[in-house]
Short mmCIF file of C-alpha atoms in Angstrom, two decimals:
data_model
loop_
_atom_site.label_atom_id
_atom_site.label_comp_id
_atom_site.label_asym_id
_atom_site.label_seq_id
_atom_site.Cartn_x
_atom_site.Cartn_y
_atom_site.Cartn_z
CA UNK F 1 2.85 -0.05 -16.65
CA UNK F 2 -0.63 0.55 -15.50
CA UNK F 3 -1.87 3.95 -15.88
CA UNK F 4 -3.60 6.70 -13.46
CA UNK F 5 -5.94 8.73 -14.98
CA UNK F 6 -9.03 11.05 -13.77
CA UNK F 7 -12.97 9.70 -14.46
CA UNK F 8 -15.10 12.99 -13.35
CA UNK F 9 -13.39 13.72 -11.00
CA UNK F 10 -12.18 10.12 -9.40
CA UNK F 11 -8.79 8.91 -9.75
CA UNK F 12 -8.82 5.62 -11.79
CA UNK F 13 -5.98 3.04 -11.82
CA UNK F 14 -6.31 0.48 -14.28
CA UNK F 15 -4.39 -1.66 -16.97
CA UNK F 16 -3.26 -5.10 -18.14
CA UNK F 17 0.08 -5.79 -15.68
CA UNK F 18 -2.75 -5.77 -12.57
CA UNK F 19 -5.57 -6.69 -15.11
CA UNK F 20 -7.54 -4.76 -12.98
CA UNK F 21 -9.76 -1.41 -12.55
CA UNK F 22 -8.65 0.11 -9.19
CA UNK F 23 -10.78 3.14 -7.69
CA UNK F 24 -8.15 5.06 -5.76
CA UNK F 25 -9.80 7.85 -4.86
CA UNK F 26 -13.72 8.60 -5.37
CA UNK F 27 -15.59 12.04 -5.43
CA UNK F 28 -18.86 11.89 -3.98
CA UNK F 29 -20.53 13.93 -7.04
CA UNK F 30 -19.44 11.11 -9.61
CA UNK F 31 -21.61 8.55 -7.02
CA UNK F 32 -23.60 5.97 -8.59
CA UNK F 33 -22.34 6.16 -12.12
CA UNK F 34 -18.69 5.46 -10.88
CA UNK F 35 -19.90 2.18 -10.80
CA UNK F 36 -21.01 1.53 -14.28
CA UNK F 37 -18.39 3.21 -15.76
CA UNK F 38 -15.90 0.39 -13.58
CA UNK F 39 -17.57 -1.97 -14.94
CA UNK F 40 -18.20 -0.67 -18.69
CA UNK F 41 -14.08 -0.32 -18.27
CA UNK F 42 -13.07 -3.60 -16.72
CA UNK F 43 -15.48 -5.43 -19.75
CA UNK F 44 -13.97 -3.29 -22.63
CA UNK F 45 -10.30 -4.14 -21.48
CA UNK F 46 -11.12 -7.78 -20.70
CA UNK F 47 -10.02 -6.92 -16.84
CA UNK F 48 -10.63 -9.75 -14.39
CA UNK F 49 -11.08 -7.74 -11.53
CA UNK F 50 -12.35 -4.28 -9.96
CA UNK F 51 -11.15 -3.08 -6.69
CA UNK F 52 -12.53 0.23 -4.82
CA UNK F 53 -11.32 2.14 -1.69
CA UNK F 54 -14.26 3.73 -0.55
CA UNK F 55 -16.09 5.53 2.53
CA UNK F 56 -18.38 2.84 4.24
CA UNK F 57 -21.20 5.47 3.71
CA UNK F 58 -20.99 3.72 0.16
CA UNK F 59 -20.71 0.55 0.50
CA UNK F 60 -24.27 -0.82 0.03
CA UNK F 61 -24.45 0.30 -3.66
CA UNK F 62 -21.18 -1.21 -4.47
CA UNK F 63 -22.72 -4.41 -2.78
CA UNK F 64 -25.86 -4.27 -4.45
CA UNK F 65 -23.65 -4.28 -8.07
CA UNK F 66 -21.93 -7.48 -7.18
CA UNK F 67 -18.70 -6.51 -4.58
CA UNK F 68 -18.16 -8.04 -1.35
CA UNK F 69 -15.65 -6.45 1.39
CA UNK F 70 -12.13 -8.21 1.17
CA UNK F 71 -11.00 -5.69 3.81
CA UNK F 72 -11.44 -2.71 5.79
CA UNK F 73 -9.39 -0.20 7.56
CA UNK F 74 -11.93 1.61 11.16
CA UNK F 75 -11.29 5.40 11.70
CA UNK F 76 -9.63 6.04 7.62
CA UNK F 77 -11.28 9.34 6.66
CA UNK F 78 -10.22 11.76 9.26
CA UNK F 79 -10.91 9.26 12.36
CA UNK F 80 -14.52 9.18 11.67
CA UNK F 81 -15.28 7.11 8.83
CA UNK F 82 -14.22 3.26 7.86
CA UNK F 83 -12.79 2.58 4.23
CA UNK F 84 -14.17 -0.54 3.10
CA UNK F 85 -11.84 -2.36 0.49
CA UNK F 86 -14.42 -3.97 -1.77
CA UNK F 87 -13.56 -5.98 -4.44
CA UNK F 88 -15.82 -7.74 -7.96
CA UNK F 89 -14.42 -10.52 -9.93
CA UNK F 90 -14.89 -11.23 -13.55
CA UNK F 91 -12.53 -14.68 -13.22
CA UNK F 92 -13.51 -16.97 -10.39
CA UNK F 93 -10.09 -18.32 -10.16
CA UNK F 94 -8.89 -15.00 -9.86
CA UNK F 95 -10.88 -15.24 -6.31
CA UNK F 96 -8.40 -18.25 -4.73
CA UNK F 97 -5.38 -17.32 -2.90
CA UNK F 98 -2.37 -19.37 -3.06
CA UNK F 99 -2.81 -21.92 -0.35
CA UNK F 100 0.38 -22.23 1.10
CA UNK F 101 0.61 -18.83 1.26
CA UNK F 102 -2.18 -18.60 3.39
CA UNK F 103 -1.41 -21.32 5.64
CA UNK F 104 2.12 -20.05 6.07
CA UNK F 105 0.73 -16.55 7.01
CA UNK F 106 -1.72 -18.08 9.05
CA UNK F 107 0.65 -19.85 11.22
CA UNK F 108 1.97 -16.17 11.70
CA UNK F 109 -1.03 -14.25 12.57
CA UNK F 110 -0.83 -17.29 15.63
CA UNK F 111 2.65 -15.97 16.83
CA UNK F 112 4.07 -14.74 19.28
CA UNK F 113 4.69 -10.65 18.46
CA UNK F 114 8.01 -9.07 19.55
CA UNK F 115 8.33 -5.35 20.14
CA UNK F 116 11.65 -5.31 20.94
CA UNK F 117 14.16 -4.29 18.00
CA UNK F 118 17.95 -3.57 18.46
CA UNK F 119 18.94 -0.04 17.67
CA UNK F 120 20.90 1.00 14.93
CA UNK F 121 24.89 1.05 15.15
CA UNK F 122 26.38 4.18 14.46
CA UNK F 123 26.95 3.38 11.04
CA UNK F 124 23.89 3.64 9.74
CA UNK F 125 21.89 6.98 9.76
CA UNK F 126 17.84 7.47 9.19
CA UNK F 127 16.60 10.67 7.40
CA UNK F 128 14.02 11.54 5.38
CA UNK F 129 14.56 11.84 1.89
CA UNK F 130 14.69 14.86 -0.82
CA UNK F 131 14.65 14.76 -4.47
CA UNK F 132 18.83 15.16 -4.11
CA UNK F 133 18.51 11.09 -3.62
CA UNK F 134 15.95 10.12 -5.89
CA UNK F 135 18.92 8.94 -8.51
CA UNK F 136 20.20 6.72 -5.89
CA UNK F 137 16.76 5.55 -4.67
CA UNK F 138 15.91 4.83 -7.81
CA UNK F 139 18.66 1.92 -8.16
CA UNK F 140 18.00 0.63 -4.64
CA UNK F 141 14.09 -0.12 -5.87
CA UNK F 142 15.48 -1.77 -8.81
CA UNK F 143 17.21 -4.44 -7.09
CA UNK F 144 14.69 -4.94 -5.03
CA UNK F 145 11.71 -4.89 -7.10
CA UNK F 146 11.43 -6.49 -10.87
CA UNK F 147 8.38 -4.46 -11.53
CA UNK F 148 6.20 -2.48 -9.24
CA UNK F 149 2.68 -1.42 -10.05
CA UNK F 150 4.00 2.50 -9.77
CA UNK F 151 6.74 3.89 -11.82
CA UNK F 152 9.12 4.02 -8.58
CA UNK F 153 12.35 3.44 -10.82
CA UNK F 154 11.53 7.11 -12.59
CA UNK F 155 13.51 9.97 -10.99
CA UNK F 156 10.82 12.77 -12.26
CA UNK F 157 7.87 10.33 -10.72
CA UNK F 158 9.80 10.08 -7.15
CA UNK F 159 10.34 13.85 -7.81
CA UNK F 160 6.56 14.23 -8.34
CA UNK F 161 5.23 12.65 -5.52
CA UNK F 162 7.91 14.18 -2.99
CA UNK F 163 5.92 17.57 -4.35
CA UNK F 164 2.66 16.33 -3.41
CA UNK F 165 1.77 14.27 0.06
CA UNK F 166 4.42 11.85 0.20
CA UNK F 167 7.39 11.34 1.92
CA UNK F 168 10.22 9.22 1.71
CA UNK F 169 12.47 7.99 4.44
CA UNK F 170 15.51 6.15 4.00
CA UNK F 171 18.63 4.61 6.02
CA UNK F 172 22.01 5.08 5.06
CA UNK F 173 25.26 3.10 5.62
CA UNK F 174 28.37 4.84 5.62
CA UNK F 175 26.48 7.43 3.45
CA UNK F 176 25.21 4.98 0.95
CA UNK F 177 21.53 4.91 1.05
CA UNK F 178 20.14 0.76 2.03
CA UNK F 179 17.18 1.37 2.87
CA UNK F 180 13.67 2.59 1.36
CA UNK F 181 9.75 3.24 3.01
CA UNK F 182 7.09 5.92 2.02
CA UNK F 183 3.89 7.36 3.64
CA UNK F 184 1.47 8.19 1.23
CA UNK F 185 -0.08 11.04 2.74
CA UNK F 186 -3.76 12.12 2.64
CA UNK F 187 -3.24 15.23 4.91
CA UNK F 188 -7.16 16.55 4.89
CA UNK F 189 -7.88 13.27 6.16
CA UNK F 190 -5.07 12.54 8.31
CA UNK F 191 -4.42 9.22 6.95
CA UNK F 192 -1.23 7.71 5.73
CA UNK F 193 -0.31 4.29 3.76
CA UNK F 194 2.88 2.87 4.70
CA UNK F 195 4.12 1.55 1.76
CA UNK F 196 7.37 0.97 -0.61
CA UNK F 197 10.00 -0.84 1.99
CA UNK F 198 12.84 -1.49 -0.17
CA UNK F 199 16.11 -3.03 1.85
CA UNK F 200 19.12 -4.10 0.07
CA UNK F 201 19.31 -7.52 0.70
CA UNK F 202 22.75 -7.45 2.54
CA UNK F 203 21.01 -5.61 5.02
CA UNK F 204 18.18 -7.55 5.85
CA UNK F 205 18.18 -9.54 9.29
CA UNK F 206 18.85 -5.76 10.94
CA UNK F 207 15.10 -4.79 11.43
CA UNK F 208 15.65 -1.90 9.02
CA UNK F 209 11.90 -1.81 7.80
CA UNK F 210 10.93 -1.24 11.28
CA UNK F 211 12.55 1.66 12.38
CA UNK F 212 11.76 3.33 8.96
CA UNK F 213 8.20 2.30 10.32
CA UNK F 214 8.44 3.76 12.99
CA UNK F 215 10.23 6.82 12.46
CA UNK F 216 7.36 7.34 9.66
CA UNK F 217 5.01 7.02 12.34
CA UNK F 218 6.49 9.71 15.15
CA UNK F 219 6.83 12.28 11.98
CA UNK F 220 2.92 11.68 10.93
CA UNK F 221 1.86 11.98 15.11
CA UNK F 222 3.49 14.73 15.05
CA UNK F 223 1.62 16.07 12.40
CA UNK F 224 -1.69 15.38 13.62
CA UNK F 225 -2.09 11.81 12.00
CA UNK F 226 -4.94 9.96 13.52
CA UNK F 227 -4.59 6.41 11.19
CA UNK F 228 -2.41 4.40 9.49
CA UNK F 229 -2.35 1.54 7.28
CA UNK F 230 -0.52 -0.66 4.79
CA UNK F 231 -1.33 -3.68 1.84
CA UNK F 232 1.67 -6.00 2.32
CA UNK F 233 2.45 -8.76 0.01
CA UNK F 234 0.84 -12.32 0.80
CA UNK F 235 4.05 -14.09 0.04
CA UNK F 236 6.52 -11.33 2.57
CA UNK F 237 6.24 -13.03 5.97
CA UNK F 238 8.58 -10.86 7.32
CA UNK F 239 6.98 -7.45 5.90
CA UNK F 240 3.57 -9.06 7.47
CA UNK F 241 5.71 -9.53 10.91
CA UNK F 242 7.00 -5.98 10.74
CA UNK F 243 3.43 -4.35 10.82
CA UNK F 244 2.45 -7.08 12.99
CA UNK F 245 5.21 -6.47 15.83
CA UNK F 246 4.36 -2.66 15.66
CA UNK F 247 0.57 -3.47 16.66
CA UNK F 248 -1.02 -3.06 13.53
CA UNK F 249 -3.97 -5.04 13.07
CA UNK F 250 -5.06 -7.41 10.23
CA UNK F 251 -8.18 -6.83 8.32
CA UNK F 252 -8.44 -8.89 5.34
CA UNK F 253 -6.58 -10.54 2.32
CA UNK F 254 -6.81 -8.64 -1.30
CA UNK F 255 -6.95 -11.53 -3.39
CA UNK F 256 -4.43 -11.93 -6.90
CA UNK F 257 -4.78 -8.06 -6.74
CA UNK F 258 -1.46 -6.12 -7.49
CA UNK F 259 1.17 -6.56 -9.90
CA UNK F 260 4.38 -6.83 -8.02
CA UNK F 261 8.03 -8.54 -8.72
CA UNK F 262 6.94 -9.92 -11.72
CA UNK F 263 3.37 -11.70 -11.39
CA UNK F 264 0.05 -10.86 -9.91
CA UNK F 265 0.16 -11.19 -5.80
CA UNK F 266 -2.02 -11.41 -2.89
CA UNK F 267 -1.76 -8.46 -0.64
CA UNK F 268 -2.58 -8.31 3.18
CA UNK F 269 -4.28 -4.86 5.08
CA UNK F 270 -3.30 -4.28 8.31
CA UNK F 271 -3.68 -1.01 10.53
CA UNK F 272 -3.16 1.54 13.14
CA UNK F 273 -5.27 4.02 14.94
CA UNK F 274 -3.69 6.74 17.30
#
């Protein structure tokens, strides 16, 4: 498993499953040398790629030390700032997307969207979650993820982050939980990733993922939310339709950037202003 852990006071993902350096969060006070110390990192571990999240106020510097924008998400910090996703490679095959990939997910970005879903019978129920279920959330990730680039199939890290600024929401059939999404809340910046859609496979086909979307979304409004946004696996046409039918708007391709199911995979941003 990759490991989190605090540079100055930046929040550093890095490790061999992603064989990357990932800047998750940076404070402005460790700006330049953040930088350097990426790089002195990625070249110690033999990494073959570095990938910040930053403000766009930023952005030249990175540029100017070899990263280019793979995507970006308008209105991130607070509604007034851009996040530029900006990513350096050490492997120029690392840089290459799977082609059919692309060309099937192209095909869909040239769809027809549907915002139409049927409700849900009375069977199932939609709630958000509480560290009560984390047991049994636990075992739906597991058979639907092989690995994950965050220890989701630990009780006390679900626990954890239910603490902090995210919650869980999950849909239950005949009281047995199917269903799995998170928003990983920033709540000073009123921003929120919309990440970890888990659905048993016997449920799939009953646009589950989107009215755990949704639902997210009304909560967050509520809340004072002003933008949302998500990295969805390359490969998940369907996950990529989801966002897609809820007006969420593309903004780039993360190239062979996240450790997920087993192997290294291309991830899409998409997002939402309100």
């Amino acid at each position: 498993m990759d490991k989190s852990e605090i540079i100055g006071q930046s929040t550093i993902q890095h490790g061999p499953e992603s064989n990357r350096v990932y800047l998750m969060h940076m404070w402005p006070s460790d700006f330049p040398e953040i930088i350097e110390k990426m790089d002195d990192l990625a070249k110690t571990n033999g990494y073959t790629k570095l990938f910040a999240k930053v403000p766009s106020r930023y952005g030249a510097a990175f540029r100017m030390s070899g990263y280019e924008t793979e995507a970006i998400v308008p209105g991130f910090f607070n509604g007034t700032e851009d996040a530029l996703f900006l990513v350096k490679y050490f492997d120029i095959k690392r840089r290459t997307p799977n082609a059919e990939e692309m060309d099937v997910f192209q095909n869909l970005l040239l769809s027809e969207t549907n915002s139409e879903i049927p409700k849900l019978d009375k069977t199932h129920v939609l709630r958000l979650l509480t560290p009560e279920d984390t047991e049994e959330m636990t075992n739906v990730f597991a058979q639907v993820f092989d690995s994950y680039p965050f220890p989701i199939f630990d009780t006390e890290f679900l626990k954890k982050e239910m603490s902090e600024e995210t919650r869980y929401f999950g849909v239950f059939q005949d009281g047995k939980l199917v269903g799995i999404s998170s928003a990983e809340c920033d709540d000073s910046l009123k921003n929120a990733e919309m990440t970890d859609f888990a659905v048993l496979p016997s449920q799939r086909g009953k646009k589950i993922a989107i009215h755990l979307l949704r639902t997210m979304e009304e909560h967050l409004i509520n809340k004072g939310f002003k933008s949302f946004y998500t990295i969805a696996r390359l490969k998940s046409p369907s996950m990529n339709k989801t966002f897609m039918n809820n007006d969420y708007r593309y903004t780039g391709t993360l190239v062979n950037n996240t450790q997920i199911a087993g192997q290294i995979e291309s991830m899409n941003v998409w997002y939402k202003t309100v």
